[in-house]
mmCIF file of C-alpha atoms and ligand atoms in Angstrom:
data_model
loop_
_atom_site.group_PDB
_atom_site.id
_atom_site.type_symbol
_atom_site.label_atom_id
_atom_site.label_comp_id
_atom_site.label_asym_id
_atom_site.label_seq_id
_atom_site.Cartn_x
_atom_site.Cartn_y
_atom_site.Cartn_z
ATOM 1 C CA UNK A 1 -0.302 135.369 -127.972
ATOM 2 C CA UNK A 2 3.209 134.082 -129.212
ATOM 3 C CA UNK A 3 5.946 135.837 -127.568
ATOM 4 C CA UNK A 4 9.777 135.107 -127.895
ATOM 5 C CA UNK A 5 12.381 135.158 -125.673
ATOM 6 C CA UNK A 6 15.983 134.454 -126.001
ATOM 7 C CA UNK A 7 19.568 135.342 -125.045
ATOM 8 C CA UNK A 8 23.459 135.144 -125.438
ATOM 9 C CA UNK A 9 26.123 135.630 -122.957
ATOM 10 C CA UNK A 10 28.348 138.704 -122.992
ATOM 11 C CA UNK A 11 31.672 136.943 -122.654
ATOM 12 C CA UNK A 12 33.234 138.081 -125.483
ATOM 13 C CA UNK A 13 34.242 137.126 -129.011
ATOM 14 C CA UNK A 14 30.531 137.144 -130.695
ATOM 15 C CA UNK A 15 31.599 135.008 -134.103
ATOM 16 C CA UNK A 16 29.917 133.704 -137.333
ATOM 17 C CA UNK A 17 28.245 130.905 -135.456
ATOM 18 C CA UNK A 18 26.641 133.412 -133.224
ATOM 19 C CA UNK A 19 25.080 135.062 -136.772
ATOM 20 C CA UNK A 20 24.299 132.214 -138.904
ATOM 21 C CA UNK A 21 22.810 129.910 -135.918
ATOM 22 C CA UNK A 22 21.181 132.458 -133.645
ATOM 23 C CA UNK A 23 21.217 136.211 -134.567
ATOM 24 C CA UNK A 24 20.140 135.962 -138.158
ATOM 25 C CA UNK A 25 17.415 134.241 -137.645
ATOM 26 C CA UNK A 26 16.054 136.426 -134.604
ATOM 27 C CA UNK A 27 15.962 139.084 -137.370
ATOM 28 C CA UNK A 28 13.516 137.477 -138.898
ATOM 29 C CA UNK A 29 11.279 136.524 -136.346
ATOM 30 C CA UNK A 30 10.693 139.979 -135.050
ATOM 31 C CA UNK A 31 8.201 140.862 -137.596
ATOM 32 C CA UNK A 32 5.982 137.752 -136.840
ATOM 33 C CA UNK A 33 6.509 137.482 -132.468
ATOM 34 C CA UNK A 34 6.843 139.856 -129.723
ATOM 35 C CA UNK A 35 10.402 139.246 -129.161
ATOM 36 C CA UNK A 36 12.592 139.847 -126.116
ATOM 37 C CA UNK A 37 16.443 140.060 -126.432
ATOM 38 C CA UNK A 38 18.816 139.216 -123.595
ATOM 39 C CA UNK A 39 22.239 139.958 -122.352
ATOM 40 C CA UNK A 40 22.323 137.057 -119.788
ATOM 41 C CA UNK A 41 24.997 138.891 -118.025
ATOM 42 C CA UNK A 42 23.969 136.950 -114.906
ATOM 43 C CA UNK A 43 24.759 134.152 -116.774
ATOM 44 C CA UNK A 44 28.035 134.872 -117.777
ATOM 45 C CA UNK A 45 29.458 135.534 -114.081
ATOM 46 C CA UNK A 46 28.432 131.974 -113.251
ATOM 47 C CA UNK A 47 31.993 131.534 -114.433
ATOM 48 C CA UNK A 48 34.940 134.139 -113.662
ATOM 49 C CA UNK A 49 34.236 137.539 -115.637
ATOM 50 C CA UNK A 50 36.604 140.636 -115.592
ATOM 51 C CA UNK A 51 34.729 143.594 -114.288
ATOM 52 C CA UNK A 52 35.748 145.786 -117.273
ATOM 53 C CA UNK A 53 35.711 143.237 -119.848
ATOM 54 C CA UNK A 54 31.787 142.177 -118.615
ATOM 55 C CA UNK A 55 31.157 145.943 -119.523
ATOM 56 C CA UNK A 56 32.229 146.167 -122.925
ATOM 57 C CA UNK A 57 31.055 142.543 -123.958
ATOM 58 C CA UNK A 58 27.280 143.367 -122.961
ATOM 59 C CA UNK A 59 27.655 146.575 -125.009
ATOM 60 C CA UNK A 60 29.090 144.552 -127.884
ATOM 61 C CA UNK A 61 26.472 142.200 -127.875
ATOM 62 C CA UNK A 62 24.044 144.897 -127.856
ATOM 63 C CA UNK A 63 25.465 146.462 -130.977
ATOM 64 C CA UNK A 64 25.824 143.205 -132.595
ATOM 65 C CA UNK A 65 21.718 142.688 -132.019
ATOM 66 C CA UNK A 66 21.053 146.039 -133.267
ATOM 67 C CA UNK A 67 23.788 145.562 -136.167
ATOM 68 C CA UNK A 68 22.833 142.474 -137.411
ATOM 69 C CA UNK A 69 18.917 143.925 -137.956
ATOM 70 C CA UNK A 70 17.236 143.911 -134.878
ATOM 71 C CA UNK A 71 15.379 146.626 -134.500
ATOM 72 C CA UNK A 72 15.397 148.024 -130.498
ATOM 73 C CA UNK A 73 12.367 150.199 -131.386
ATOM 74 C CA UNK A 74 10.219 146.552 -132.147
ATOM 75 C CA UNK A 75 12.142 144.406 -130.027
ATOM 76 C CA UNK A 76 13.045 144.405 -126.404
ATOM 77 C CA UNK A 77 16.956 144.727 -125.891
ATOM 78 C CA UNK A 78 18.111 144.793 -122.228
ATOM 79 C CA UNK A 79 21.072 142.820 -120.215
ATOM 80 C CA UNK A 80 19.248 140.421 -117.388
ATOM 81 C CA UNK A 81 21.000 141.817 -114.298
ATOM 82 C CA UNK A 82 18.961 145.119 -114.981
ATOM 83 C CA UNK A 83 15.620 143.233 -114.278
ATOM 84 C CA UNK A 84 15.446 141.765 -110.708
ATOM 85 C CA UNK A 85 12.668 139.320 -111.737
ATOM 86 C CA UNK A 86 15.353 136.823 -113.157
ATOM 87 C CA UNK A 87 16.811 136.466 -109.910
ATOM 88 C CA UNK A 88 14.016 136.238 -107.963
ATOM 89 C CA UNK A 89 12.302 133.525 -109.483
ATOM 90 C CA UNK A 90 15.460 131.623 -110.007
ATOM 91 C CA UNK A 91 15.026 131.466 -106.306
ATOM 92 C CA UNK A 92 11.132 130.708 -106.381
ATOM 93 C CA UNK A 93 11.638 128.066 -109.255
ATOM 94 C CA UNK A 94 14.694 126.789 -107.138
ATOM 95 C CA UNK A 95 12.770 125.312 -104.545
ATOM 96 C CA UNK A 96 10.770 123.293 -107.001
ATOM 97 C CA UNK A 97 13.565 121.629 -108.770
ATOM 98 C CA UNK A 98 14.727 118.853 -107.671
ATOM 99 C CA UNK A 99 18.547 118.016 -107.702
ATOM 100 C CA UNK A 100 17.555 114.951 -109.980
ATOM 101 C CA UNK A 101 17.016 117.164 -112.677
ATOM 102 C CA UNK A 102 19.858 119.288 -112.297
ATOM 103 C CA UNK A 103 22.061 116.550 -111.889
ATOM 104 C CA UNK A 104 21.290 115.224 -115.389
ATOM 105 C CA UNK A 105 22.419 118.232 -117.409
ATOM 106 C CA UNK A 106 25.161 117.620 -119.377
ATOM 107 C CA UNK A 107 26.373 121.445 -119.938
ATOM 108 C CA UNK A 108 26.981 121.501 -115.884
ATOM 109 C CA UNK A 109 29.272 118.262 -115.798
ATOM 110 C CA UNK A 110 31.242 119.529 -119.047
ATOM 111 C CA UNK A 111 32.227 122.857 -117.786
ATOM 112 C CA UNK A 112 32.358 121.703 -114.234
ATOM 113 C CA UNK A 113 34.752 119.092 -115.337
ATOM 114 C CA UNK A 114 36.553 116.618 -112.758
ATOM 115 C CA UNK A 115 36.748 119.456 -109.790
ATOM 116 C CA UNK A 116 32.845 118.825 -109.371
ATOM 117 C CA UNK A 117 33.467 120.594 -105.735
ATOM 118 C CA UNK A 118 34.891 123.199 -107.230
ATOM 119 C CA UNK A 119 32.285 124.405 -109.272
ATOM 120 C CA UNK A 120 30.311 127.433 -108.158
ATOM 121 C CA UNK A 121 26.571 126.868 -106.973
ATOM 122 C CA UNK A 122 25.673 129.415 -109.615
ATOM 123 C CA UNK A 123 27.073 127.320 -112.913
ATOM 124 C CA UNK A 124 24.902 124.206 -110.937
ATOM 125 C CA UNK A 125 22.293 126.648 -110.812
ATOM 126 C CA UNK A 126 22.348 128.352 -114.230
ATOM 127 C CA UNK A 127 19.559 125.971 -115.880
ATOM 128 C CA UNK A 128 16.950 127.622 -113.191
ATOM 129 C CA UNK A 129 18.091 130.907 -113.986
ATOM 130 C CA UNK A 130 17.357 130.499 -117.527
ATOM 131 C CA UNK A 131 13.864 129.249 -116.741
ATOM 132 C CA UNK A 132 13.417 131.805 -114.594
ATOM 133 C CA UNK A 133 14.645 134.537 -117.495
ATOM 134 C CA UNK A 134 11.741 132.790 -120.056
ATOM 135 C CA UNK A 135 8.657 132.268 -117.692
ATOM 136 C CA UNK A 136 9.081 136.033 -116.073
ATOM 137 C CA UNK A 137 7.776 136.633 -119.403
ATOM 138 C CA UNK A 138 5.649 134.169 -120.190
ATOM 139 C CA UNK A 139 7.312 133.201 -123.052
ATOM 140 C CA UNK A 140 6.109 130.876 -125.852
ATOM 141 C CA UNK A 141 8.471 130.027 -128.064
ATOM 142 C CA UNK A 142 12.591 130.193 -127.498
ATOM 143 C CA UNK A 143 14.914 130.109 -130.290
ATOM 144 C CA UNK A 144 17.883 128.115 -128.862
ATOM 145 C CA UNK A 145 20.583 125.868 -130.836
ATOM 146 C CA UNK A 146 20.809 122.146 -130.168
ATOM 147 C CA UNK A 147 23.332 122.552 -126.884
ATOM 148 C CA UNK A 148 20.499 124.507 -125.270
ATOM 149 C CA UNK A 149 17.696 121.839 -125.833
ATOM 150 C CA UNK A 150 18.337 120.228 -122.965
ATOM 151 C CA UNK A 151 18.313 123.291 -120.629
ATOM 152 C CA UNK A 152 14.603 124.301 -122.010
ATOM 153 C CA UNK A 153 13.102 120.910 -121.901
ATOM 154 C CA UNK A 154 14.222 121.447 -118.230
ATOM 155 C CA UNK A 155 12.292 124.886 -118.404
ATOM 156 C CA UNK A 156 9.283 122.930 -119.452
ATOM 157 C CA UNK A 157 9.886 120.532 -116.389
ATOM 158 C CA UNK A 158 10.241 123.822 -113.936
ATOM 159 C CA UNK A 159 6.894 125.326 -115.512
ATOM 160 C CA UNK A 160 4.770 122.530 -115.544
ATOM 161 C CA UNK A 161 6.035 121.754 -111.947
ATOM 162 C CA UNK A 162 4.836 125.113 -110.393
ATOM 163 C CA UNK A 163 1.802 124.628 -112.548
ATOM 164 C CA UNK A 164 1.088 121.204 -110.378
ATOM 165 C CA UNK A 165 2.153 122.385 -106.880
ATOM 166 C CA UNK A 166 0.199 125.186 -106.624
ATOM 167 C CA UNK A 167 -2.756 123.762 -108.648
ATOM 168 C CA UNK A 168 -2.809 126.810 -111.810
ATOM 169 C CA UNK A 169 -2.124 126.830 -115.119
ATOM 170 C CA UNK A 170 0.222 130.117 -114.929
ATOM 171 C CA UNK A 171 2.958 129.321 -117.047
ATOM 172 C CA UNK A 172 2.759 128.210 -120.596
ATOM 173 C CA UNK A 173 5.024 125.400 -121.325
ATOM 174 C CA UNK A 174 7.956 127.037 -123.772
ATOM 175 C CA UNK A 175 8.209 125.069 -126.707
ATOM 176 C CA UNK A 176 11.754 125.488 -129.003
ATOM 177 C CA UNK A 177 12.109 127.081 -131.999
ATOM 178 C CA UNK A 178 13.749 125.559 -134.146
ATOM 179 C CA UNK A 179 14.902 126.801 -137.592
ATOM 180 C CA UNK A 180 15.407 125.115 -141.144
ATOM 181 C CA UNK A 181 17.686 127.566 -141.886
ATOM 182 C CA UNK A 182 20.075 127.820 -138.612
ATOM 183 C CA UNK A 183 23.524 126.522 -139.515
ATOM 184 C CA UNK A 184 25.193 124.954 -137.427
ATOM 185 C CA UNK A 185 28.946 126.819 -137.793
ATOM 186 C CA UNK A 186 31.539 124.409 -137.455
ATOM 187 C CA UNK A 187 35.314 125.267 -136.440
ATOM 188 C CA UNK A 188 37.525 126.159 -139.272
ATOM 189 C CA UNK A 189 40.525 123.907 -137.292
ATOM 190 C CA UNK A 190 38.265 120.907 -136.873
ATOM 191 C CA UNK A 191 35.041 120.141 -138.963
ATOM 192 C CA UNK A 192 33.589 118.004 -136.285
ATOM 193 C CA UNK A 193 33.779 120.833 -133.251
ATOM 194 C CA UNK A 194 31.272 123.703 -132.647
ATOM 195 C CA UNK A 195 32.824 126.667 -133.532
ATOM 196 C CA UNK A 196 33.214 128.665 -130.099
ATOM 197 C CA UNK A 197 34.504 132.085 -128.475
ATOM 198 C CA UNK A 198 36.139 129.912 -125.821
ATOM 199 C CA UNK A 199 38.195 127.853 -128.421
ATOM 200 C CA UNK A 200 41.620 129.540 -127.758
ATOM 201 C CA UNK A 201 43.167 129.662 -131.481
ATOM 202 C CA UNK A 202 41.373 132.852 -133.125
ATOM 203 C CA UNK A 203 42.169 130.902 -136.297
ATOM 204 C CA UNK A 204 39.035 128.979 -135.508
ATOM 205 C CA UNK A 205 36.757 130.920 -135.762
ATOM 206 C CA UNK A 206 35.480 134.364 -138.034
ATOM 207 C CA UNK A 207 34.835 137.295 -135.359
ATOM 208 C CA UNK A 208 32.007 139.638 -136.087
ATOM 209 C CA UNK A 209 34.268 142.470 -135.497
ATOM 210 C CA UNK A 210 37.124 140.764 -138.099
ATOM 211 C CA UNK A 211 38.177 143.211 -140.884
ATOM 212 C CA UNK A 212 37.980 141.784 -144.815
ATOM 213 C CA UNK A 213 41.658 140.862 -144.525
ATOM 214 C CA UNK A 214 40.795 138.668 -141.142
ATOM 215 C CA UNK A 215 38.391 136.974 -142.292
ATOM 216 C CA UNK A 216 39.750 136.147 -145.691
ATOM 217 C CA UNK A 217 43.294 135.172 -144.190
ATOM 218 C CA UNK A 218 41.159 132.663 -141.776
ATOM 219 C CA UNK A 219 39.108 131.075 -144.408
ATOM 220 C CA UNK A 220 42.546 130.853 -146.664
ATOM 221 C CA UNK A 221 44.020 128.583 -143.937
ATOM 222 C CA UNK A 222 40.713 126.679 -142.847
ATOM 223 C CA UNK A 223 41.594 123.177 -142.677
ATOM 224 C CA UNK A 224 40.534 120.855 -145.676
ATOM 225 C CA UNK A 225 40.753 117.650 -147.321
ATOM 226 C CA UNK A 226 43.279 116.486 -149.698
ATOM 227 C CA UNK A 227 40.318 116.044 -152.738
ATOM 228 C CA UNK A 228 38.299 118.598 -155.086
ATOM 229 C CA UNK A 229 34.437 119.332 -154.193
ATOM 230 C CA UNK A 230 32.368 116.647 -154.368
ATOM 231 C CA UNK A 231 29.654 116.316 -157.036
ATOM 232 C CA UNK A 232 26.703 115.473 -154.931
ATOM 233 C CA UNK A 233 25.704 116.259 -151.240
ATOM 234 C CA UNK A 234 26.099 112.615 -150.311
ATOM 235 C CA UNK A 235 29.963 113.134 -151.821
ATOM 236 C CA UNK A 236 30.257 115.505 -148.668
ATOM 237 C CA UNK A 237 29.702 112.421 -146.004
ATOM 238 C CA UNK A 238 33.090 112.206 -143.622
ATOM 239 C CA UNK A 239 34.210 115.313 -145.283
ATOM 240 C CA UNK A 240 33.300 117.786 -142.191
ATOM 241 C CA UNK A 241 35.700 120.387 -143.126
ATOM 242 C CA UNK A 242 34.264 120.738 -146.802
ATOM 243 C CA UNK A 243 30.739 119.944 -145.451
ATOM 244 C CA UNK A 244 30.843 122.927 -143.112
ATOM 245 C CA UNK A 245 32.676 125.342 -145.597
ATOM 246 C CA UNK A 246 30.098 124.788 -148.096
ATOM 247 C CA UNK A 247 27.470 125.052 -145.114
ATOM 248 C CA UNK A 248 28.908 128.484 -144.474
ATOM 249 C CA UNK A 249 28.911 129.067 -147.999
ATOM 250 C CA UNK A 250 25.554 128.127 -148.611
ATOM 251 C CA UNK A 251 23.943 130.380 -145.473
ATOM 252 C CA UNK A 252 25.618 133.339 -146.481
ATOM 253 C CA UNK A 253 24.477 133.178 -150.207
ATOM 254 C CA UNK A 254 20.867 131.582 -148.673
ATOM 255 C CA UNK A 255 21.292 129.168 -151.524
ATOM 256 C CA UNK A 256 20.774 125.631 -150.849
ATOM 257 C CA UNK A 257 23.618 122.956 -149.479
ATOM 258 C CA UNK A 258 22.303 121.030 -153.517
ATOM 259 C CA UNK A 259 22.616 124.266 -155.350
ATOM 260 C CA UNK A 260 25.992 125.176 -153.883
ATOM 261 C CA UNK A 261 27.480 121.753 -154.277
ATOM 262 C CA UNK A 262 26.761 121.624 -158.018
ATOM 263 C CA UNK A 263 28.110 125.219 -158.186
ATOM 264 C CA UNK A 264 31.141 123.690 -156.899
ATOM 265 C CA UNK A 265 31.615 120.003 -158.500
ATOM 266 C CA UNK A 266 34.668 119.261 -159.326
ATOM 267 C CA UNK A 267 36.500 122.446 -158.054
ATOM 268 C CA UNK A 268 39.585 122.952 -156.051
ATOM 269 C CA UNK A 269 39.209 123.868 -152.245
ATOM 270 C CA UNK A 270 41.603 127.272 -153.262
ATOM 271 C CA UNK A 271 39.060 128.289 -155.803
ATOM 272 C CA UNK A 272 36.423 127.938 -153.458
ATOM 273 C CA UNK A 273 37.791 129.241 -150.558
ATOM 274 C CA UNK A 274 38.559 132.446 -152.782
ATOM 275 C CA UNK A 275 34.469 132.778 -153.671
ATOM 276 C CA UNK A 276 33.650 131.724 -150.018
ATOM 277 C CA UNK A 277 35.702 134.721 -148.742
ATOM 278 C CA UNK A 278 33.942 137.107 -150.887
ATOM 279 C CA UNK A 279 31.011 136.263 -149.944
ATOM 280 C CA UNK A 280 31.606 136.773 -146.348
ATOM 281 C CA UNK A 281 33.002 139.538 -146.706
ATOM 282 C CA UNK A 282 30.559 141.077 -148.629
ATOM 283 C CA UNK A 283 28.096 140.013 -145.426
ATOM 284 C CA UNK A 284 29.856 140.895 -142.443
ATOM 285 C CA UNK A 285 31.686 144.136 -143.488
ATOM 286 C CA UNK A 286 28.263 145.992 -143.507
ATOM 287 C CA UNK A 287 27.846 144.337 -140.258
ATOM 288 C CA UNK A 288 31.171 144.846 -138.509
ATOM 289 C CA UNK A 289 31.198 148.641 -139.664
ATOM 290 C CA UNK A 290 27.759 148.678 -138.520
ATOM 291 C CA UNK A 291 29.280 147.577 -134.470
ATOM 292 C CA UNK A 292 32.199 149.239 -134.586
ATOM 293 C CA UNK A 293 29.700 152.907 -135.470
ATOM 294 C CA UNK A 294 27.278 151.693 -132.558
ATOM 295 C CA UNK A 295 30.611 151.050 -130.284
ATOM 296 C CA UNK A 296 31.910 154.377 -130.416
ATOM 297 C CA UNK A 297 29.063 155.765 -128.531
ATOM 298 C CA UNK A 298 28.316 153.873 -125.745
ATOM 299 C CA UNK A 299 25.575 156.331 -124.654
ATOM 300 C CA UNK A 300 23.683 155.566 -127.275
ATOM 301 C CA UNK A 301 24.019 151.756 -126.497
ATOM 302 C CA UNK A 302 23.271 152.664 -123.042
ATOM 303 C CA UNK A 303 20.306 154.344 -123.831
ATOM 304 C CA UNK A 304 18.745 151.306 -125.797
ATOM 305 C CA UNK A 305 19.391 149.295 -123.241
ATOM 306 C CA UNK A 306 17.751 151.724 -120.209
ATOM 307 C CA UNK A 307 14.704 151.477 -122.154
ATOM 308 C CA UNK A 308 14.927 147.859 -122.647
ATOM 309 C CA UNK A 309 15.117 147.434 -119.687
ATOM 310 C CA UNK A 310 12.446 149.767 -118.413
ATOM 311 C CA UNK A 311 9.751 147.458 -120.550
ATOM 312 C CA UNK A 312 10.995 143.979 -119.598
ATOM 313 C CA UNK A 313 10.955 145.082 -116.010
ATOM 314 C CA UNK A 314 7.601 146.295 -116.268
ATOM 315 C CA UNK A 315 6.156 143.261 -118.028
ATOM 316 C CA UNK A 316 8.718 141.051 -115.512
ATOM 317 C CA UNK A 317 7.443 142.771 -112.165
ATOM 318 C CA UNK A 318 3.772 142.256 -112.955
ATOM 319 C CA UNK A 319 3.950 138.779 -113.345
ATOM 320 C CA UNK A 320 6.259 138.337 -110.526
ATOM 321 C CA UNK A 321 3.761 139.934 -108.339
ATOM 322 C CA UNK A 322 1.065 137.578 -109.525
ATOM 323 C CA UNK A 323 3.860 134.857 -108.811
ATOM 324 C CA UNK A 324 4.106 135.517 -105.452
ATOM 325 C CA UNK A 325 0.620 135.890 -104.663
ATOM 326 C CA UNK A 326 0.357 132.305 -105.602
ATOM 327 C CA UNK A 327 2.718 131.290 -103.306
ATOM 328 C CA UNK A 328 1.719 133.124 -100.296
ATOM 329 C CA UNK A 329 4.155 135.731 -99.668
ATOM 330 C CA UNK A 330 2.561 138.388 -97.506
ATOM 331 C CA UNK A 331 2.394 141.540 -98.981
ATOM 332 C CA UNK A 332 1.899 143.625 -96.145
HETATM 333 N N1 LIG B 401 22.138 129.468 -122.009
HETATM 334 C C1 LIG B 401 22.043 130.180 -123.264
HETATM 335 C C2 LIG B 401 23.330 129.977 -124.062
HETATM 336 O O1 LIG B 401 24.396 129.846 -123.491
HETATM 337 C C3 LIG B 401 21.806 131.639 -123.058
HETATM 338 C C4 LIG B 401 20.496 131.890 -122.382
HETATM 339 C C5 LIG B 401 20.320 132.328 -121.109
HETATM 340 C C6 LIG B 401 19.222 131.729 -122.940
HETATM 341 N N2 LIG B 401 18.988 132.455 -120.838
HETATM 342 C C7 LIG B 401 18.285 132.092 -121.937
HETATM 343 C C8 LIG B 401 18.775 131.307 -124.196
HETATM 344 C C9 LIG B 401 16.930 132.012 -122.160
HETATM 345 C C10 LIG B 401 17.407 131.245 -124.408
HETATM 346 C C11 LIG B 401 16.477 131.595 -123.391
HETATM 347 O O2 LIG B 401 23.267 129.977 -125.272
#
């Protein structure tokens, strides 16, 4: 039995990166997995959240899931705090981890940054509580982008070392997913960084709720080069700006990087810029319409998400019982 898990954090801002690299492809693995889609809301407080703003970014991701073409009647769609399992075995898979590992991951010393002290227990934490959130299902397989590898090879660690201590062979080990087709969605200020919803200029970045005029205004001003499009994908080496505009370009039209490059040789950045904002336009306007439809009635969001969370629960709690009848706790 294959069965997927994966999640994104409600903290606002969900942006083309989010689609090409993640979303889209989830969309696509839902008629081939059992798949299981997170709101790692737990996740997100492991840095400062406002109350209200928490709120309406785990609805927004919700509608995003269900806009972009996942479909809540195949798919499991709940936000993590709503299942008690995740927390729990955090704390179970906690005490098997040693601080060695932790100590290694690169996500915690970026974010933590010099004030090491200062850092919250929780953001140390955070790579068991995303173990915890795939092996309460059991999951097989987890679709995550390259700045998550590390945190799941760290899943396979916690697995296999729960696996040894207690002498079973309860968890599978999760392997990645990886995809031919994910983009990786670079920033349209700087070709060389991620795009990201913590980058403060909005220039940087396309937000799935952006009308046409946003989005074609950004990709107007995206930072270029001073030459015309290259005439061969090789031509695109130390050109990050064009290589990611034409990566963009190319994932939204699900032609090739070869095929849109000789679509392009020899042509001003304007003129392409002009066809690139067309064309996602002509993609995300469905979608955006599509969230902002969902957004207006949060019951209804609400209501996919109660019963998302009713079925992840159930599957969560059974193997969390089995979990701690491993262990030993008394059930009296
Ligand atoms: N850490 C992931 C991210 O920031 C989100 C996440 C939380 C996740 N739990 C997960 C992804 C479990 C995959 C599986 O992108």
């Amino acid at each position: 039995m294959n069965r997927i898990f994966s999640g994104i954090q409600p903290t606002g801002n969900l942006h083309l990166g989010n689609y090409l690299g993640a979303i889209r492809n989830w969309v696509k693995l839902q008629r081939d997995f059992e798949c299981i889609f997170c709101i790692v809301d737990l996740h997100a407080i492991t840095v400062p959240q406002e109350p209200a703003a928490l709120r309406k970014a785990t609805r927004e991701v919700t509608a995003a899931y269900i806009a972009c073409g996942i479909d809540p009647d195949a798919c499991t769609i709940f936000n993590q705090s709503t299942v008690r399992a995740h927390a729990e075995l955090a704390w179970t898979l906690g005490c098997l981890t040693p601080l060695g590992w932790l100590n290694r991951m690169t996500q915690f010393k970026e974010k933590a940054g010099k004030q090491r002290d200062e850092a919250g227990l929780g953001l140390y934490a955070y790579p068991v509580l995303m173990a915890a959130d795939i092996l309460a299902y059991k999951a097989t397989h987890v679709p995550v982008g390259e700045d998550q590898k590390q945190h799941l090879e760290l899943a396979r660690d916690i697995a296999g070392a729960f696996n040894r201590r207690y002498g079973v062979e309860f968890f599978p080990l999760p392997e990645p997913q990886i995809f031919g087709t994910a983009t990786r969605v670079m920033s349209l200020r700087d070709g060389t960084r991620k795009m990201s919803k913590s980058e403060p200029s909005e220039q940087s970045r396309i937000n799935l709720t952006d009308d046409a005029d946003a989005i074609a205004q950004k990709i107007r001003r995206a930072k270029t080069d001073p030459h015309s499009l290259p005439d061969s994908v090789k031509g695109l080496e130390g050109r990050a700006e064009a290589e990611n505009l034409m990566g963009i370009y190319a994932a939204l039209t699900d032609k090739s990087i070869e095929a849109v490059v000789a679509e392009f040789a020899g042509a001003q950045f304007s003129t392409f810029k002009g066809a690139l904002a067309d064309v996602a336009v002509a993609v995300l306007s469905p979608i955006t319409a599509e969230m902002n439809r969902l957004m207006a009635d949060p019951g209804a969001i609400d209501a996919v998400l109660r019963r998302g969370a009713e079925r992840a629960g159930a599957m969560a709690d059974g193997y969390l019982r089995e979990i701690y009848e491993i262990v030993g706790f008394l059930r009296p």
